[in-house]
XYZ file of C-alpha atoms in Angstrom:
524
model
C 0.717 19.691 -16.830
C -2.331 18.684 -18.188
C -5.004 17.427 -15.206
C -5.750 13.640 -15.934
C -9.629 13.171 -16.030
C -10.733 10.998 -13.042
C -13.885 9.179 -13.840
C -15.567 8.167 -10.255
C -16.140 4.612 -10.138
C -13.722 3.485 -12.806
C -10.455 4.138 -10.843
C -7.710 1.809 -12.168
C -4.762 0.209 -10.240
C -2.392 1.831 -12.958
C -4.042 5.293 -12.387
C -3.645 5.268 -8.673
C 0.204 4.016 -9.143
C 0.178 7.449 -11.168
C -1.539 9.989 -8.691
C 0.195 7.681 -5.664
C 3.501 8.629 -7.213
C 6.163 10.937 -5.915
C 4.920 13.718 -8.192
C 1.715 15.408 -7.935
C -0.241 15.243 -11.084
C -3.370 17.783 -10.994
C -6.776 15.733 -11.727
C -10.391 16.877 -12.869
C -13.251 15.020 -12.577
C -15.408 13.600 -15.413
C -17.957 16.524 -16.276
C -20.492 14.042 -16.508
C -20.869 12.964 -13.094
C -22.194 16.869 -12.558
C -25.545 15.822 -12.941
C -25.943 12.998 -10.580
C -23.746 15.549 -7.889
C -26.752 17.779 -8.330
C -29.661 15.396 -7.830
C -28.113 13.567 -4.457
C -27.516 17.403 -3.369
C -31.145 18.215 -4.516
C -32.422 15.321 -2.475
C -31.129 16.456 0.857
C -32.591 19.684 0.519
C -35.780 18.635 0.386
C -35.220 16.436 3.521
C -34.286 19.386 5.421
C -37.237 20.867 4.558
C -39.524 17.823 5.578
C -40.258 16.917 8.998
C -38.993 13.154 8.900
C -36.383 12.185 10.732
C -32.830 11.597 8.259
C -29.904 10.673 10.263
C -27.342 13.160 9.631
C -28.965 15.717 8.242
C -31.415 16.548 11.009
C -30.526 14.140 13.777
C -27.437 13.469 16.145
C -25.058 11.326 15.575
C -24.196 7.441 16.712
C -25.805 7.041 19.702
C -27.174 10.307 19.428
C -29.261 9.665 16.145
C -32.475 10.315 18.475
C -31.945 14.017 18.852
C -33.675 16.311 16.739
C -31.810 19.109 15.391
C -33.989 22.483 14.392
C -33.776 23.404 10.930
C -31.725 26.733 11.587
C -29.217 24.591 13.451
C -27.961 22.389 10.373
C -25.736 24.119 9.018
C -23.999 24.299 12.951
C -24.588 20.453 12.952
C -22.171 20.107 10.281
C -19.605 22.525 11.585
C -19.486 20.591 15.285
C -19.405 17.415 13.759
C -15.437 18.273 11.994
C -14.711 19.833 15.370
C -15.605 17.986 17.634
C -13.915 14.143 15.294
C -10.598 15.998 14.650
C -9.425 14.501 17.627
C -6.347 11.998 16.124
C -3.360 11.612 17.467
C 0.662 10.553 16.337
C 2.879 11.636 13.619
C 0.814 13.276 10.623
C 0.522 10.661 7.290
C 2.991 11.171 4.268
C 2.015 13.509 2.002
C 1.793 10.602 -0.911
C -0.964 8.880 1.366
C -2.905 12.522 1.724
C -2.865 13.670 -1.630
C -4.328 9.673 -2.341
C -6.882 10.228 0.395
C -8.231 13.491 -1.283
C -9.009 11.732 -4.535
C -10.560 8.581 -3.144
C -13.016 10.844 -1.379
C -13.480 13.654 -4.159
C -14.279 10.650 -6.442
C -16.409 9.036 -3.997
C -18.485 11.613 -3.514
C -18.846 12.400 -6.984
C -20.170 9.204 -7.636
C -23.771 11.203 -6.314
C -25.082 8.794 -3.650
C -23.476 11.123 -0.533
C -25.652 14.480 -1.130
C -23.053 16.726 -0.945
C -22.737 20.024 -3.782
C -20.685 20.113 -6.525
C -18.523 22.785 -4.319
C -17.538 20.286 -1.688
C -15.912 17.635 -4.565
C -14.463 20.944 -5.875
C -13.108 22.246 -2.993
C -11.470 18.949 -1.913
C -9.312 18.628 -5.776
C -8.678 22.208 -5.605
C -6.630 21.228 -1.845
C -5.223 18.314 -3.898
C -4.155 20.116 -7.184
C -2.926 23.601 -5.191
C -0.724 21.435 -3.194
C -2.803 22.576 0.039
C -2.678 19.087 2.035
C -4.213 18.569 5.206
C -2.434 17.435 8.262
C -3.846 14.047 9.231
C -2.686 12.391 12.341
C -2.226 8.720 11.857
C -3.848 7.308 15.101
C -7.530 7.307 15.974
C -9.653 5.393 13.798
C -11.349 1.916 14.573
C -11.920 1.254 10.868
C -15.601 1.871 11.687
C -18.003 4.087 11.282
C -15.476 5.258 8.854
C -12.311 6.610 9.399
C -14.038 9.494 11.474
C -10.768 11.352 13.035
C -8.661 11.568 10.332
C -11.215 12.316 7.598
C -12.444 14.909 10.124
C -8.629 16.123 9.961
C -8.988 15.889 6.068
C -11.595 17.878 6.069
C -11.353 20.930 8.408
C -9.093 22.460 6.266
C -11.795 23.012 3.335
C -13.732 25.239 6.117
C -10.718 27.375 6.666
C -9.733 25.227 10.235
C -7.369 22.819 11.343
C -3.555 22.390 9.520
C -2.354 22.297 5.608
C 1.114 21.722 4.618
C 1.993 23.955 1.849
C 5.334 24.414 0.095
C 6.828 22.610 2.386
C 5.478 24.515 5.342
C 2.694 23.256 7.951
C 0.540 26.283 8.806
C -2.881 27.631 9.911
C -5.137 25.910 7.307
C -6.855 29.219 6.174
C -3.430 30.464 6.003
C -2.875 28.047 3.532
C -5.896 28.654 1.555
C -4.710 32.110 1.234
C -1.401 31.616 -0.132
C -2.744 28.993 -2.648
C -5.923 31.764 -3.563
C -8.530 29.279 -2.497
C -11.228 30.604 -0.521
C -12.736 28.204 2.902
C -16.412 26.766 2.146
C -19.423 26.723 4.974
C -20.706 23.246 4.748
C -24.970 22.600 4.332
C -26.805 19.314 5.548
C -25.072 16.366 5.403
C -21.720 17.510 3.914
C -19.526 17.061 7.241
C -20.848 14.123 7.679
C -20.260 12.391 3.919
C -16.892 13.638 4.490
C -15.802 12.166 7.341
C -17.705 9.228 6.898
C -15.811 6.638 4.984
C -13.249 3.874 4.470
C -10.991 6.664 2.270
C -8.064 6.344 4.573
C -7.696 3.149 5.324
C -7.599 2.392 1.629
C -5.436 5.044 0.843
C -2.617 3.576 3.623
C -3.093 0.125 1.617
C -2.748 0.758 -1.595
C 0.161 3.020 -0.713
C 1.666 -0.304 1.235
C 0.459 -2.708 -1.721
C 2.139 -0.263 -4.743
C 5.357 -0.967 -2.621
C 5.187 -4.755 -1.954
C 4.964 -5.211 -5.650
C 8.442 -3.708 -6.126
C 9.754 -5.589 -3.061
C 8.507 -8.539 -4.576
C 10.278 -8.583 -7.810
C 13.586 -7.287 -5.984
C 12.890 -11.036 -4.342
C 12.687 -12.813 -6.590
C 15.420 -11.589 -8.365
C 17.635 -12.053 -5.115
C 16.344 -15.279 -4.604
C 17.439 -16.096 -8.425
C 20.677 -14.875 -7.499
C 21.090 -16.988 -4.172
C 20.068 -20.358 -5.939
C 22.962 -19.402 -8.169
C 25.498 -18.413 -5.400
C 24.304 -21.768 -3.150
C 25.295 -23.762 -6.712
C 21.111 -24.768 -6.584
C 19.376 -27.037 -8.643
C 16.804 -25.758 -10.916
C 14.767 -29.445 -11.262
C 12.383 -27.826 -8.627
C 11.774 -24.933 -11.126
C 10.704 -26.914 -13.690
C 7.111 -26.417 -15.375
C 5.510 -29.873 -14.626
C 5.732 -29.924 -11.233
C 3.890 -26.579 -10.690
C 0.892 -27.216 -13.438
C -0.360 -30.619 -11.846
C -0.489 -28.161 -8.700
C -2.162 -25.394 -10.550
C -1.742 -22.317 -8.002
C -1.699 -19.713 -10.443
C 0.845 -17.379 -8.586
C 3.272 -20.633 -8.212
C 3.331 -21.333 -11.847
C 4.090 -17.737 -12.607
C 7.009 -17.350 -10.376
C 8.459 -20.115 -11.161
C 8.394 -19.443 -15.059
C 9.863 -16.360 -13.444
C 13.092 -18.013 -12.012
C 13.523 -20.203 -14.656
C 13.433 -17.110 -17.465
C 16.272 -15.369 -14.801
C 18.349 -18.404 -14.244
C 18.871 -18.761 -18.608
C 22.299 -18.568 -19.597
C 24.179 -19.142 -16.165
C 27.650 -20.534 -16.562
C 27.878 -20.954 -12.585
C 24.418 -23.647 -13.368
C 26.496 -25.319 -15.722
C 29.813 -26.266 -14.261
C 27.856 -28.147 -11.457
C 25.099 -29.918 -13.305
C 27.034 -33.367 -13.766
C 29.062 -33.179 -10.455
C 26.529 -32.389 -7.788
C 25.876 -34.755 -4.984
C 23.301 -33.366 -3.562
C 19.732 -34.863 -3.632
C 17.829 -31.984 -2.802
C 18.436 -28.055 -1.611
C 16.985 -26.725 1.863
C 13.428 -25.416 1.612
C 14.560 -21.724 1.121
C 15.617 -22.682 -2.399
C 13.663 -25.144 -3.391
C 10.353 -24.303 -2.493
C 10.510 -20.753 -3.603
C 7.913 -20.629 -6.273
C 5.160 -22.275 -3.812
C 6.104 -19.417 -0.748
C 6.469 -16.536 -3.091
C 3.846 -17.838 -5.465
C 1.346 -17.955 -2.333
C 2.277 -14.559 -1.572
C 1.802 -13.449 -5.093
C -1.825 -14.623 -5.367
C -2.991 -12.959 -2.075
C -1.020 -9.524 -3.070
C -2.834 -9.914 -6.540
C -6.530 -10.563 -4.753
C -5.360 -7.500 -2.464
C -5.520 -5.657 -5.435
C -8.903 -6.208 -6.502
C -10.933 -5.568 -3.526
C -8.881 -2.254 -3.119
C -9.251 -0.872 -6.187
C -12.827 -1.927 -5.761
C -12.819 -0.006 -2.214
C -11.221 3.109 -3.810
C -13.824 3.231 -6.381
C -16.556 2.883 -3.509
C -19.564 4.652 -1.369
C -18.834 4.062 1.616
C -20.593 6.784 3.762
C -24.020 6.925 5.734
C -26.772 7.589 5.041
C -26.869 6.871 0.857
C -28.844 8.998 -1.556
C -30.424 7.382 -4.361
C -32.293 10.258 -6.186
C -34.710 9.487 -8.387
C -33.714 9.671 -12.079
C -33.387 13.319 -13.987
C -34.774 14.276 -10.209
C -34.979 17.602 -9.927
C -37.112 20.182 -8.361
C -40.569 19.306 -8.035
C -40.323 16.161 -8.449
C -40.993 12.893 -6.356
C -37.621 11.983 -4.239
C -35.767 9.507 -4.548
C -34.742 7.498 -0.778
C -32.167 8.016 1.530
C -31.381 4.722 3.469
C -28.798 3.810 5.830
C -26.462 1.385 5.782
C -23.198 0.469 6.899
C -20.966 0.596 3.929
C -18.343 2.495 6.467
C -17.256 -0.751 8.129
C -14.058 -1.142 6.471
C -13.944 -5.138 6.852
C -12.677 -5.917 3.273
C -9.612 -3.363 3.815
C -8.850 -4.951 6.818
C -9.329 -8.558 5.713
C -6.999 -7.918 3.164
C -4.241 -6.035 4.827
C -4.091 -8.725 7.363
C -3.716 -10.702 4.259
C -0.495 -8.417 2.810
C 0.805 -8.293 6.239
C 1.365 -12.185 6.124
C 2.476 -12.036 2.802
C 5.385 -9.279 3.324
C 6.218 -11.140 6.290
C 7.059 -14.943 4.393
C 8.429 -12.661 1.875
C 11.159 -11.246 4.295
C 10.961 -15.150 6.004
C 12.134 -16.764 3.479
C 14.821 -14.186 2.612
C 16.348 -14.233 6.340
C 16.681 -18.424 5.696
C 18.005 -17.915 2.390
C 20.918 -15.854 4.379
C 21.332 -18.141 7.057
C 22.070 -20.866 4.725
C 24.331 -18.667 2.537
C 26.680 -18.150 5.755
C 26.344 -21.551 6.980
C 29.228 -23.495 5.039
C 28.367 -27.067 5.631
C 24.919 -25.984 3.684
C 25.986 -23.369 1.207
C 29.524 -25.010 0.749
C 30.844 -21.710 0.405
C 33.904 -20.103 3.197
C 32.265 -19.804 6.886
C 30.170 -16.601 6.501
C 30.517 -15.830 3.366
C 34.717 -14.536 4.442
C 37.987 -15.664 2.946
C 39.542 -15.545 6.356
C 37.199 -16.443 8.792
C 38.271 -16.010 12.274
C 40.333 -13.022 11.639
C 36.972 -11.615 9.589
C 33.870 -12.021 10.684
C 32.256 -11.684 7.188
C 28.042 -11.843 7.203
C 27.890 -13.319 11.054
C 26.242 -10.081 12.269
C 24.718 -8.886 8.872
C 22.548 -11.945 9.142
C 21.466 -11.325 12.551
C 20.250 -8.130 11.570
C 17.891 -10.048 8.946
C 16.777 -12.360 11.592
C 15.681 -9.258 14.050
C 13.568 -7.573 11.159
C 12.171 -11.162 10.631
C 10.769 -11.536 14.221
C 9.610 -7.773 13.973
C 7.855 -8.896 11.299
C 6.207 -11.845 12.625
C 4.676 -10.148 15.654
C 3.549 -7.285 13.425
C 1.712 -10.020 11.055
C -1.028 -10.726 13.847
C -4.371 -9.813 12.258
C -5.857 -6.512 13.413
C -9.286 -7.884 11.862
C -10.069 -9.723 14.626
C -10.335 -7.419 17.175
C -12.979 -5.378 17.418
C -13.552 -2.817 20.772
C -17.436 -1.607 20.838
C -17.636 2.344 20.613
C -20.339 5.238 20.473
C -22.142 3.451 24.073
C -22.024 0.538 22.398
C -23.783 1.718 18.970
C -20.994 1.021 17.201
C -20.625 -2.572 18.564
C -18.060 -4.088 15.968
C -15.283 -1.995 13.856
C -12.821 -3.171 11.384
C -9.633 -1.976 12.547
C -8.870 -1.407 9.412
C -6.658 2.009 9.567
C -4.223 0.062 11.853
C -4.075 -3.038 9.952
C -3.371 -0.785 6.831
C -0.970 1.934 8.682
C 1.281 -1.578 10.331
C 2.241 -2.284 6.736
C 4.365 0.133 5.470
C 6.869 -0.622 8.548
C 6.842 -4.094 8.136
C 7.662 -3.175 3.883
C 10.760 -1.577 5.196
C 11.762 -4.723 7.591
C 11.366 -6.825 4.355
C 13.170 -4.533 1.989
C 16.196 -4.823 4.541
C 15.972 -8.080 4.648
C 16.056 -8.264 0.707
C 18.910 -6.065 0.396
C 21.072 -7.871 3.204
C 20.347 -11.452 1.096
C 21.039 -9.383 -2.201
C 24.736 -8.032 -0.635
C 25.721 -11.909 0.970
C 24.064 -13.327 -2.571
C 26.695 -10.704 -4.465
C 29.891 -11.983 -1.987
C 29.008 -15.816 -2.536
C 28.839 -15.383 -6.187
C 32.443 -13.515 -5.758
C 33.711 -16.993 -4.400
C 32.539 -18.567 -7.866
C 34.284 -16.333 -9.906
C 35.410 -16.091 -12.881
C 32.754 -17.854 -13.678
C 29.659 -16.084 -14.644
C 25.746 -16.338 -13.451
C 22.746 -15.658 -16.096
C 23.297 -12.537 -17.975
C 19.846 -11.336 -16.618
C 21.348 -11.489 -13.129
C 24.818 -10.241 -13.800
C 23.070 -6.880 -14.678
C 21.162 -7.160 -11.615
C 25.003 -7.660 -9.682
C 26.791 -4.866 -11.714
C 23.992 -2.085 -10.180
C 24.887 -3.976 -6.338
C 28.310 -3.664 -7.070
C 28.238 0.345 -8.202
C 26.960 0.822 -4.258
C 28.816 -1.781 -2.293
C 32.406 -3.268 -3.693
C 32.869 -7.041 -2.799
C 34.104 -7.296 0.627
C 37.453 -9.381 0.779
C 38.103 -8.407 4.883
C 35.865 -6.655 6.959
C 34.259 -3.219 6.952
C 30.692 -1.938 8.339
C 27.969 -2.893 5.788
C 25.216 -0.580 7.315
C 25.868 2.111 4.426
C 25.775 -0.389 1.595
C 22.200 -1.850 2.995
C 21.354 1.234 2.722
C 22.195 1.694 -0.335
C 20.812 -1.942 -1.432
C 17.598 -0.908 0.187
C 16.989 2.074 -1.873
C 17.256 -0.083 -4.788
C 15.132 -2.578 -3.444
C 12.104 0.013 -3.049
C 12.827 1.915 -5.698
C 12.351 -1.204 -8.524
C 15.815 -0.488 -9.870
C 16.441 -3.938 -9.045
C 13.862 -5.195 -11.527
C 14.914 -2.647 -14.459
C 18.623 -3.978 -14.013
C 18.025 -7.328 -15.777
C 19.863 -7.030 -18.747
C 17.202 -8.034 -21.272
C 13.231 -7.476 -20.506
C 11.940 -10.480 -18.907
C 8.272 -11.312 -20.335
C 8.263 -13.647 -16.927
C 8.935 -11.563 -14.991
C 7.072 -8.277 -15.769
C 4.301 -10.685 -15.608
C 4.470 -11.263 -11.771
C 3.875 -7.126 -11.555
C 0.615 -5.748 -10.008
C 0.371 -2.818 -12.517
């Protein structure tokens, strides 16, 4: 396969949907970025040869930045600093999330602010493209400076230490090396610490979470078109003026997005003149203004992540002078704290809401599917109630993952714990807020495929009339995993089923026709 050219600081949401994908795909970087490697490198060299104090490259660290380290000691510096942060704890991070972590430092680093040789950067794709990925613990960062502990983890395994999976096997890291024929580097000044030293995890674990919720999303909406249709819903709230004298752009969008799914629906049409009803319960009605909400915070999620993976965010920054190079003036190397992960955190607290009205919103759409006197359709959603006891417990289910959800949706943002004797006196908690939302992804996804199955057995109840032809593709690929269900049988294989669907976007693709509207409401 040929290695797609990664050009640091112009990462795109559609490229990391690529190298985030189940697939490895082996990457370069942009030849071009070799010079400015060189200079940053070039620039910490010269400090260590100075007398003046540069945090990190000849001082402690955190509270320590007041000790002086001897010249013949950095090198050693660098080593103790990876041994002595690879201290994380709990299960290691999927190997999607790793191989995105790799890239979003490589890339960082290449950017040439982080002083670091053109054999670190190297060493770090060559992990990623052998299929040599470190084993990262998934507890132990405060979002701040960095995420120290697992970017520690991340990066023993370039020195020959720590784990590696490889081939499907977790080993000895300089095993690893070995059986991929890559050799273990010995770090200079600075390099341990603009490895560890960054946000690169915490982004990775969102945009892993937010490349999900997009697919979730659409599955949705879709089920949510389908329930409207099965709950014999009017489509008056769905219509265009209401949502432009609002002007929420992520409203107006979904609900040109129901509208475009709803076209064509026989079911819409045999009720139109002989429906009593004034208005339907929130959960249908007020779908483009929940989901629309949820839309335009996934979509601003988007652009301060991509903006984070295309980031510096390590200490102290190295702005070399231009075409510096030996004998020259230097440039300066100032720190900062572009570490503190506050706009990952912000907006994961942000997605964590949003998946959590997304799943919301699906649970009611359920409960008023198997409540009769709303959804006029037989007592949950079962030709012989009593006897049967159709949805009753399917829906509970939905409501559990709901409350999950809702106690998982608490910000992490705003707590902070003060760290490094009080140095470090405010973190992000970034890591966490990112790592919480892959979990509550799966609650919603559930929850989407348990409204998708009862929104398949109401429209059975309808038949043989027929809902839009978008949507009747969308219940054929239901239907090839989990047959209507006339009497009762255990549903926990066909939510399974469902779910896979739900995650996997086949849901979206099953529309009959392509759906302008619709593809429209996708992140990338």
């Amino acid at each position: 396969m040929t290695p797609e050219l990664l050009h640091p600081g112009e990462l795109t949401l559609a490229q990391l949907r690529r190298l985030c994908g189940a697939e490895r795909i082996p990457v370069r970087i942009d030849p071009s970025s070799r010079a400015a490697i060189r200079a940053s490198a070039e620039q910490v060299r010269r400090a260590t040869e100075g007398d003046a104090p540069v945090y990190g490259v000849n001082t402690g660290f955190g509270k320590l930045a007041t000790q002086r380290i001897a010249r013949e000691d950095l090198a050693l510096l660098q080593l103790k600093l990876l041994r002595s942060h690879a201290v994380g704890v709990g299960e290691p991070l999927h190997e999607r999330v790793v191989r995105l972590i790799l890239l979003l430092k490589a890339t960082s680093l290449a950017r040439g602010y982080s002083g670091v040789r053109e054999e670190v950067i190297d060493g770090l794709v060559a992990m990623h493209n052998h299929g040599v990925l470190p084993v990262i613990p998934c507890q132990g960062s405060v979002g701040a400076s960095g995420d120290l502990a697992p970017l520690a983890h991340l990066s023993l395994p370039l020195i020959g230490e720590g784990e590696a999976w490889f081939e499907g096997e977790r080993l000895p890291a300089a095993q690893a090396l070995e059986r991929a024929g890559l050799k273990p580097l010995q770090l200079g000044a600075k390099e341990g610490l603009a490895l560890i030293n960054g946000t690169q995890v915490s982004t990775a674990l969102a945009i892993d979470a937010l490349l999900t919720a997009d697919r979730i999303f659409e599955a949705a909406v879709i089920t949510g078109a389908i329930t409207l249709d099965a709950a014999r819903g009017s489509d008056a709230p769905f219509d265009p003026r209401i949502h432009a004298v609002r002007g929420q752009p992520g409203q107006i969008d979904c609900a040109s997005a129901y509208r475009a799914l709803a076209v064509g629906s026989a079911i819409r049409k045999s009720h139109l003149e002989d429906d009593d009803r004034v208005q339907d319960p929130y959960c249908l009605r007020c779908q483009p203004q929940v989901m629309g909400a949820c839309l335009d915070q996934m979509r601003y999620a988007a652009q301060v992540l991509v903006r984070e993976a295309n980031a510096v965010t390590d200490n102290p920054l190295v702005f070399a002078a231009p075409g510096s190079s030996p004998g020259q003036a230097p440039g300066d190397m100032l720190s900062g704290g572009n570490f503190h992960a506050e706009p990952v955190a912000l907006v994961a607290d942000a997605l964590a809401v949003a998946i959590a009205e997304i799943g919301a919103i699906s649970e009611r759409r359920v409960a008023m599917l198997v409540d009769t006197v709303v959804s006029r359709l037989p007592p949950f959603l079962t030709a012989e109630p009593g006897l049967n006891s159709g949805f009753m417990i399917v829906h509970v289910t939905a409501a559990a993952l709901a409350s999950e959800n809702k106690s998982m949706a608490h910000p992490a943002s705003v707590d902070s714990l003060p760290t490094s004797a009080n140095q470090e006196d405010h973190v992000s908690m970034a890591t966490f807020a990112a790592r919480r939302l892959r979990p509550m992804l799966e609650n919603t996804a559930h929850i989407v495929a348990i409204e998708l199955l009862a929104a398949a057995q109401g429209i059975e109840f309808l038949r043989p009339l027929q809902s839009a032809p978008a949507l009747e593709g969308v219940l054929r690929l239901v239907r090839s995993v989990s047959p209507a269900m006339p009497a009762d049988r255990s549903l926990a294989r066909d939510i399974a089923a469902v779910h896979h669907l739900v995650c996997s976007g086949d849901i979206g693709h099953a529309t009959e026709t392509r759906i302008p509207e619709l593809h429209a409401l996708r992140l990338a």
